[in-house]
Tab-separated table of C-alpha atoms and ligand atoms in Angstrom:
chain	number	residue	atom	x	y	z
M	796	MET	CA	31.572	15.259	53.966
M	797	VAL	CA	35.080	13.538	53.727
M	798	PHE	CA	33.724	10.209	54.392
M	799	ALA	CA	31.102	11.119	51.384
M	800	LEU	CA	33.700	12.164	49.151
M	801	ALA	CA	35.708	9.225	49.919
M	802	ILE	CA	32.746	6.745	49.215
M	803	THR	CA	32.296	8.583	45.755
M	804	ALA	CA	35.794	8.246	44.904
M	805	ILE	CA	35.831	4.697	45.316
M	806	PHE	CA	32.635	4.294	43.198
M	807	ALA	CA	34.182	6.407	40.467
M	808	ALA	CA	37.483	4.146	40.695
M	809	PHE	CA	35.402	1.115	40.541
M	810	TYR	CA	33.338	2.653	37.603
M	811	PHE	CA	36.399	3.100	35.132
M	812	ALA	CA	37.969	-0.105	36.279
M	813	TYR	CA	34.762	-2.023	35.480
M	814	PRO	CA	32.332	0.001	33.519
M	815	GLY	CA	30.214	-3.061	32.431
M	816	LEU	CA	29.663	-3.972	35.836
M	817	SER	CA	28.751	-0.516	37.334
M	818	ASP	CA	25.458	-0.492	35.120
M	819	ALA	CA	22.290	-2.500	35.610
M	820	LYS	CA	22.003	-5.494	33.338
M	821	PRO	CA	21.329	-4.163	29.817
M	822	GLU	CA	17.449	-5.072	28.702
M	823	GLU	CA	17.103	-7.949	26.351
M	824	LYS	CA	15.247	-7.778	23.719
M	825	ALA	CA	13.384	-10.087	21.371
M	826	PHE	CA	12.895	-10.003	17.564
M	827	VAL	CA	12.029	-12.068	14.798
M	828	THR	CA	14.427	-12.581	11.906
M	829	HIS	CA	13.239	-12.807	8.412
M	830	ASN	CA	13.181	-16.491	8.445
M	831	GLY	CA	10.847	-16.640	11.342
M	832	ALA	CA	13.558	-17.557	13.946
M	833	VAL	CA	12.848	-15.576	17.530
M	834	MET	CA	16.180	-14.299	18.920
M	835	ARG	CA	17.340	-12.325	21.857
M	836	THR	CA	19.699	-9.716	22.037
M	837	THR	CA	21.170	-6.842	24.297
M	838	GLY	CA	22.679	-5.182	21.563
M	839	GLU	CA	21.191	-2.627	19.217
M	840	VAL	CA	18.220	-3.801	16.909
M	841	LEU	CA	17.946	-1.545	13.966
M	842	ASP	CA	14.864	-3.007	12.701
M	843	PRO	CA	11.661	-1.837	14.595
M	844	ILE	CA	10.776	-4.293	17.149
M	845	TYR	CA	7.676	-6.297	16.069
M	846	THR	CA	5.437	-9.158	17.392
M	847	SER	CA	5.234	-12.308	15.781
M	848	GLN	CA	1.807	-11.625	14.403
M	849	THR	CA	1.844	-12.512	10.687
M	850	VAL	CA	-0.673	-10.443	8.454
M	851	GLU	CA	-2.612	-12.555	5.882
M	852	PHE	CA	-2.780	-10.579	2.490
M	853	ASP	CA	-4.774	-11.785	-0.301
M	854	PRO	CA	-3.920	-10.068	-3.607
M	855	ASP	CA	-7.108	-11.900	-5.548
M	856	LYS	CA	-9.169	-10.652	-2.840
M	857	TYR	CA	-7.581	-6.984	-2.597
M	858	LEU	CA	-7.886	-6.968	-6.407
M	859	ARG	CA	-11.556	-6.486	-6.629
M	860	GLN	CA	-12.460	-5.317	-2.963
M	861	PHE	CA	-13.932	-1.884	-2.849
M	862	ASN	CA	-14.907	-0.428	0.533
M	863	TYR	CA	-18.172	1.907	0.175
M	864	GLY	CA	-18.188	2.550	4.084
M	865	ARG	CA	-21.168	2.697	5.987
M	866	VAL	CA	-23.976	4.807	4.021
M	867	SER	CA	-26.376	7.295	5.879
M	868	ALA	CA	-28.313	10.491	4.540
M	869	LEU	CA	-27.323	13.517	6.258
M	870	PRO	CA	-30.162	16.128	6.693
M	871	ASP	CA	-28.984	18.246	3.763
M	872	GLY	CA	-29.625	15.174	1.657
M	873	LYS	CA	-26.032	14.435	1.061
M	874	VAL	CA	-24.891	10.818	1.234
M	875	LEU	CA	-22.274	10.275	4.404
M	876	ARG	CA	-20.002	7.540	3.969
M	877	GLU	CA	-18.070	6.547	7.308
M	878	PHE	CA	-14.986	4.420	7.619
M	879	THR	CA	-12.884	3.399	10.697
M	880	ILE	CA	-9.396	2.952	9.763
M	881	ILE	CA	-6.722	1.453	12.416
M	882	ALA	CA	-3.000	2.011	11.762
M	883	GLU	CA	-0.663	-0.261	13.361
M	884	ASP	CA	3.108	-0.911	12.888
M	885	ASP	CA	4.021	-3.894	14.648
M	886	LYS	CA	2.876	-6.803	12.233
M	887	MET	CA	5.170	-9.161	9.914
M	888	MET	CA	4.134	-9.915	6.390
M	889	GLU	CA	5.396	-12.748	4.181
M	890	VAL	CA	6.111	-10.425	1.317
M	891	SER	CA	8.051	-13.226	-0.758
M	892	PRO	CA	8.242	-17.189	0.305
M	893	GLY	CA	10.147	-17.145	3.115
M	894	VAL	CA	11.026	-13.462	3.309
M	895	PHE	CA	9.289	-11.593	6.324
M	896	TYR	CA	9.130	-7.894	6.740
M	897	ASN	CA	7.779	-5.644	8.945
M	898	VAL	CA	4.684	-3.832	7.783
M	899	TRP	CA	3.001	-0.693	9.155
M	900	THR	CA	-0.498	-0.878	7.988
M	901	PHE	CA	-3.913	0.694	7.738
M	902	ASN	CA	-6.694	-2.138	8.824
M	903	GLY	CA	-3.748	-4.715	8.851
M	904	THR	CA	-2.917	-4.829	5.171
M	905	VAL	CA	-0.492	-3.410	2.575
M	906	PRO	CA	-2.158	-1.707	0.789
M	907	GLY	CA	-4.481	-0.478	3.026
M	908	PRO	CA	-8.494	-0.555	1.998
M	909	THR	CA	-9.675	0.963	-1.033
M	910	ILE	CA	-12.068	3.743	-0.127
M	911	ARG	CA	-14.924	4.564	-2.581
M	912	ALA	CA	-17.194	7.256	-2.622
M	913	THR	CA	-19.365	9.280	-5.507
M	914	GLU	CA	-18.551	13.182	-5.901
M	915	GLY	CA	-20.243	15.309	-3.683
M	916	ASP	CA	-20.697	12.500	-0.901
M	917	VAL	CA	-19.266	13.397	2.905
M	918	VAL	CA	-16.472	11.123	3.811
M	919	ARG	CA	-15.885	10.608	7.472
M	920	ILE	CA	-13.013	8.703	8.616
M	921	LYS	CA	-12.638	7.804	12.129
M	922	PHE	CA	-8.534	7.099	12.072
M	923	ILE	CA	-7.382	5.130	15.297
M	924	ASN	CA	-3.551	5.194	15.645
M	925	ASN	CA	-2.824	1.783	17.567
M	926	GLY	CA	0.769	1.819	16.635
M	927	SER	CA	4.036	2.568	18.375
M	928	LYS	CA	4.700	5.510	16.093
M	929	SER	CA	2.862	8.568	15.019
M	930	HIS	CA	0.719	8.103	12.004
M	931	THR	CA	-1.534	10.516	10.048
M	932	MET	CA	-3.726	10.079	6.959
M	933	HIS	CA	-3.089	12.315	4.171
M	934	PHE	CA	-5.906	12.023	1.048
M	935	HIS	CA	-4.888	13.253	-2.246
M	936	GLY	CA	-7.607	15.324	-3.470
M	937	ILE	CA	-9.637	18.437	-2.498
M	938	HIS	CA	-10.229	19.405	1.139
M	939	GLU	CA	-9.885	21.770	3.997
M	940	ALA	CA	-6.253	22.375	5.301
M	941	GLU	CA	-7.157	20.938	8.703
M	942	MET	CA	-7.962	17.706	6.900
M	943	ASP	CA	-4.940	17.381	5.240
M	944	GLY	CA	-3.162	14.680	7.470
M	945	VAL	CA	0.036	16.757	7.869
M	946	PHE	CA	0.344	19.174	10.568
M	947	GLU	CA	-2.348	17.337	13.019
M	948	ILE	CA	0.144	14.376	14.040
M	949	VAL	CA	-1.915	11.785	15.590
M	950	GLY	CA	0.393	10.039	18.389
M	951	SER	CA	0.282	6.486	19.364
M	952	LYS	CA	-2.982	5.943	20.804
M	953	GLY	CA	-4.678	9.034	19.486
M	954	GLN	CA	-7.627	9.318	17.341
M	955	PHE	CA	-8.575	12.046	14.728
M	956	THR	CA	-11.503	12.256	12.460
M	957	TYR	CA	-11.171	13.311	8.874
M	958	GLU	CA	-14.076	14.624	7.087
M	959	PHE	CA	-14.271	16.112	3.512
M	960	GLU	CA	-16.392	16.057	0.483
M	961	ALA	CA	-15.429	13.650	-1.897
M	962	LEU	CA	-13.533	15.504	-4.771
M	963	PRO	CA	-12.355	15.554	-7.541
M	964	VAL	CA	-13.781	12.505	-9.450
M	965	GLY	CA	-10.738	10.275	-10.095
M	966	VAL	CA	-8.504	7.697	-8.478
M	967	HIS	CA	-6.158	9.111	-5.541
M	968	PRO	CA	-3.907	7.418	-2.958
M	969	TYR	CA	-3.893	8.115	0.560
M	970	HIS	CA	-1.032	7.905	2.887
M	971	CYS	CA	0.734	8.313	5.997
M	972	HIS	CA	2.557	11.814	6.061
M	973	VAL	CA	4.585	11.672	9.096
M	974	MET	CA	8.450	12.249	8.980
M	975	PRO	CA	10.811	10.634	7.952
M	976	LEU	CA	7.934	10.270	5.325
M	977	GLU	CA	9.770	7.688	2.874
M	978	GLU	CA	10.009	5.372	6.120
M	979	HIS	CA	6.448	5.653	6.530
M	980	ILE	CA	5.652	4.873	3.122
M	981	VAL	CA	8.036	2.238	2.619
M	982	HIS	CA	6.442	0.450	5.231
M	983	GLY	CA	3.232	0.310	3.709
M	984	LEU	CA	0.980	2.980	5.133
M	985	TYR	CA	-0.945	3.575	2.096
M	986	GLY	CA	-4.014	2.715	0.140
M	987	VAL	CA	-6.381	3.815	-3.012
M	988	TYR	CA	-9.387	6.327	-2.901
M	989	ILE	CA	-11.760	6.307	-5.656
M	990	VAL	CA	-14.089	9.241	-6.495
M	991	ASP	CA	-16.853	8.127	-8.521
M	992	PRO	CA	-18.618	10.690	-11.200
M	993	LYS	CA	-22.335	11.204	-10.036
M	994	GLU	CA	-23.476	9.656	-13.534
M	995	GLY	CA	-21.105	6.761	-13.170
M	996	ARG	CA	-18.780	5.254	-15.526
M	997	PRO	CA	-19.881	2.193	-17.960
M	998	PRO	CA	-20.205	-1.119	-16.361
M	999	ALA	CA	-16.597	-2.930	-16.655
M	1000	ASP	CA	-15.033	-5.467	-14.481
M	1001	GLU	CA	-13.090	-3.059	-12.119
M	1002	MET	CA	-9.969	-3.813	-10.299
M	1003	VAL	CA	-7.144	-1.944	-8.440
M	1004	MET	CA	-3.407	-2.059	-8.706
M	1005	VAL	CA	-1.275	-0.821	-6.285
M	1006	LEU	CA	2.664	-0.774	-7.760
M	1007	ASN	CA	4.746	-0.978	-4.700
M	1008	GLY	CA	8.082	-2.407	-3.418
M	1009	PHE	CA	9.782	-3.557	-0.169
M	1010	ASP	CA	13.247	-2.661	0.860
M	1011	THR	CA	13.651	-5.563	3.005
M	1012	ASP	CA	17.185	-5.030	3.574
M	1013	PHE	CA	17.100	-1.260	4.946
M	1014	ASP	CA	19.867	-0.250	2.049
M	1015	THR	CA	17.130	2.348	0.592
M	1016	GLU	CA	16.845	0.187	-2.465
M	1017	ASN	CA	13.811	-1.972	-2.864
M	1018	ASN	CA	14.438	-5.650	-3.176
M	1019	PHE	CA	11.073	-6.806	-4.409
M	1020	TYR	CA	8.697	-5.270	-6.945
M	1021	ALA	CA	5.007	-6.337	-7.134
M	1022	ALA	CA	1.443	-5.076	-8.296
M	1023	ASN	CA	-0.529	-5.250	-5.010
M	1024	SER	CA	2.649	-6.347	-2.691
M	1025	ILE	CA	3.086	-10.163	-3.406
M	1026	PRO	CA	6.083	-10.332	-6.182
M	1027	PHE	CA	5.303	-12.784	-8.970
M	1028	TYR	CA	1.741	-13.255	-7.264
M	1029	TYR	CA	-0.577	-12.582	-10.617
M	1030	GLN	CA	2.185	-14.801	-12.950
M	1031	HIS	CA	1.346	-17.590	-10.637
M	1032	HIS	CA	-2.297	-16.663	-10.242
M	1033	PRO	CA	-3.413	-15.325	-13.344
M	1034	ILE	CA	-6.187	-12.737	-13.323
M	1035	GLN	CA	-9.426	-14.359	-15.140
M	1036	ILE	CA	-11.134	-12.125	-17.247
M	1037	ASN	CA	-13.563	-12.488	-20.082
M	1038	VAL	CA	-13.044	-12.089	-23.869
M	1039	ASP	CA	-14.681	-8.806	-24.982
M	1040	GLU	CA	-15.600	-7.622	-21.826
M	1041	LEU	CA	-14.672	-3.917	-20.762
M	1042	ILE	CA	-11.628	-4.219	-17.804
M	1043	ARG	CA	-10.900	-1.153	-15.911
M	1044	VAL	CA	-7.896	-0.628	-13.809
M	1045	TYR	CA	-7.346	1.771	-11.069
M	1046	VAL	CA	-3.447	1.895	-11.058
M	1047	VAL	CA	-1.515	3.885	-8.645
M	1048	ASN	CA	2.374	4.004	-8.149
M	1049	MET	CA	3.486	3.914	-4.484
M	1050	VAL	CA	7.054	2.537	-5.329
M	1051	GLU	CA	9.645	4.686	-3.311
M	1052	PHE	CA	13.196	5.135	-3.924
M	1053	ASP	CA	12.937	4.708	-7.404
M	1054	PRO	CA	12.065	7.827	-9.648
M	1055	ILE	CA	9.572	6.160	-12.126
M	1056	ASN	CA	7.745	3.233	-12.718
M	1057	ASN	CA	5.905	1.943	-15.743
M	1058	LEU	CA	2.963	-0.512	-17.046
M	1059	HIS	CA	3.300	-2.227	-20.384
M	1060	LEU	CA	0.212	-4.598	-21.371
M	1061	HIS	CA	0.644	-7.347	-23.967
M	1062	GLY	CA	-1.501	-8.181	-26.997
M	1063	ASN	CA	-3.416	-4.941	-26.540
M	1064	LEU	CA	-3.714	-1.354	-25.902
M	1065	TYR	CA	-5.683	0.507	-23.081
M	1066	HIS	CA	-7.142	3.995	-23.101
M	1067	TYR	CA	-5.719	5.849	-20.204
M	1068	TYR	CA	-7.124	8.650	-18.173
M	1069	PRO	CA	-4.336	10.265	-16.016
M	1070	THR	CA	-5.581	10.353	-12.460
M	1071	GLY	CA	-8.825	9.456	-13.880
M	1072	THR	CA	-10.215	13.070	-13.493
M	1073	ASP	CA	-11.321	13.540	-17.052
M	1074	THR	CA	-13.739	11.351	-18.822
M	1075	VAL	CA	-11.978	11.607	-22.126
M	1076	PRO	CA	-8.830	9.439	-22.477
M	1077	SER	CA	-5.896	11.085	-22.888
M	1078	THR	CA	-3.973	8.474	-24.832
M	1079	TYR	CA	-4.448	4.777	-26.428
M	1080	THR	CA	-1.201	2.957	-25.395
M	1081	ASP	CA	0.352	-0.122	-24.230
M	1082	MET	CA	3.012	1.874	-22.130
M	1083	ILE	CA	2.601	4.454	-19.199
M	1084	THR	CA	5.195	5.810	-17.280
M	1085	LEU	CA	4.528	6.936	-13.590
M	1086	SER	CA	6.259	8.585	-10.725
M	1087	GLN	CA	5.295	8.484	-7.068
M	1088	THR	CA	1.739	8.645	-6.426
M	1089	GLU	CA	1.065	9.127	-10.075
M	1090	ARG	CA	-2.143	7.349	-11.231
M	1091	GLY	CA	-4.877	6.732	-13.601
M	1092	ILE	CA	-7.420	4.439	-15.161
M	1093	MET	CA	-6.747	2.177	-17.760
M	1094	GLU	CA	-9.978	0.745	-19.873
M	1095	PHE	CA	-9.336	-2.202	-22.422
M	1096	LYS	CA	-10.899	-5.373	-23.998
M	1097	TYR	CA	-9.320	-8.464	-25.152
M	1098	ASP	CA	-10.751	-9.463	-28.493
M	1099	TYR	CA	-8.882	-12.974	-28.410
M	1100	PRO	CA	-8.795	-15.569	-25.407
M	1101	GLY	CA	-5.499	-16.723	-23.947
M	1102	LYS	CA	-2.808	-15.545	-21.721
M	1103	TYR	CA	-1.253	-12.031	-21.706
M	1104	LEU	CA	1.346	-10.545	-19.610
M	1105	PHE	CA	1.322	-7.304	-18.078
M	1106	HIS	CA	4.667	-5.778	-16.171
M	1107	ALA	CA	6.865	-3.215	-15.595
M	1108	HIS	CA	9.060	-2.585	-18.787
M	1109	LYS	CA	11.503	-1.177	-16.439
M	1110	VAL	CA	13.247	-4.967	-16.701
M	1111	GLU	CA	14.657	-5.084	-13.322
M	1112	PHE	CA	10.970	-4.233	-11.572
M	1113	SER	CA	9.524	-7.050	-13.681
M	1114	GLU	CA	12.337	-9.678	-12.916
M	1115	LYS	CA	12.083	-8.776	-9.107
M	1116	GLY	CA	8.241	-9.431	-9.047
M	1117	TRP	CA	6.197	-6.839	-11.073
M	1118	VAL	CA	4.603	-9.194	-13.475
M	1119	GLY	CA	1.486	-10.903	-13.901
M	1120	LEU	CA	-0.908	-12.215	-16.022
M	1121	PHE	CA	-4.526	-11.930	-17.355
M	1122	LEU	CA	-6.246	-15.249	-18.475
M	1123	VAL	CA	-8.581	-14.333	-20.978
M	1124	LYS	CA	-11.831	-16.393	-21.303
M	1125	GLY	CA	-13.544	-16.672	-24.508
M	1126	ASP	CA	-16.612	-18.733	-25.916
M	1127	SER	CA	-14.541	-20.892	-27.771
M	1128	GLU	CA	-12.561	-22.014	-24.775
M	1129	GLU	CA	-15.926	-22.525	-22.895
M	1130	THR	CA	-16.884	-24.976	-25.619
M	1131	GLU	CA	-13.698	-26.554	-25.893
M	1132	TYR	CA	-13.559	-27.414	-22.357
M	1133	GLY	CA	-17.436	-28.539	-22.027
M	1134	ASN	CA	-17.986	-25.656	-19.566
L	2264	CU	CU1	3.161	6.832	9.853
């Protein structure tokens, strides 16, 4: 007994004299810096640990890509649309040239896929969480309590199947609803869910714009703003549209930290349908103001060909990337260039 106490005392004295030597060697962590270098440290890594796998995101492709799911008929005659959505939280995305950010993704991109159904369809979403953290899918719209993606937290490697009737008509966001919510949203776990009216909407060149931002230095302020994730993208790659063709933009504001966002269109005005739930526009304007997850449908036609800006009239946002161009192609242009 005395011997045991003596040994313990010797070890204790050694620990207080050389605390660093008494522990096992601290685990070395590897992480990728924003300039792409792989760093190793035994210190604290504030950023989540991520792989060096880089997400490719093409704002041109995203703009007009609608996911209607696997379509089949249910015994009662209703249309069933099935989707598989996989959440991950270890990917890197180059959000601006040379600036890499750890994105949390639905099906590998930010924003996640645009899910589209017609009112009354049954939407079934097999949600797989391949992330290291808990995630869910919370859909705005009408559905049962247990399909709300709030209380049924899906842990790492877990699964959950959401099923609900597509209601109401309009454009709605979906996003992860795990606390701290702000963190899960700003890392990119959101997307757009469109419910079309049964009778459809008039034919148009349709596109989706998610207004978002990235806080790349983790100070709870956004460093970049964008329509569809990549700052200035549509300024350098103008969105080509045709003169006199109806354009329909589903716009959803997912910017966190800043209380409002807005959208100004140049050389034109648009009919605006808040949330898209009404078939009659509420206003004819060149400016809308949107709080978090506010959204709507813009409809317009250009009478004259040429380049037209669209951007946040909150100048800070447009100067940090939330700005783009429509390139309106007209008959005269085709003649002029001999197309
Ligand atoms: Cu989450």
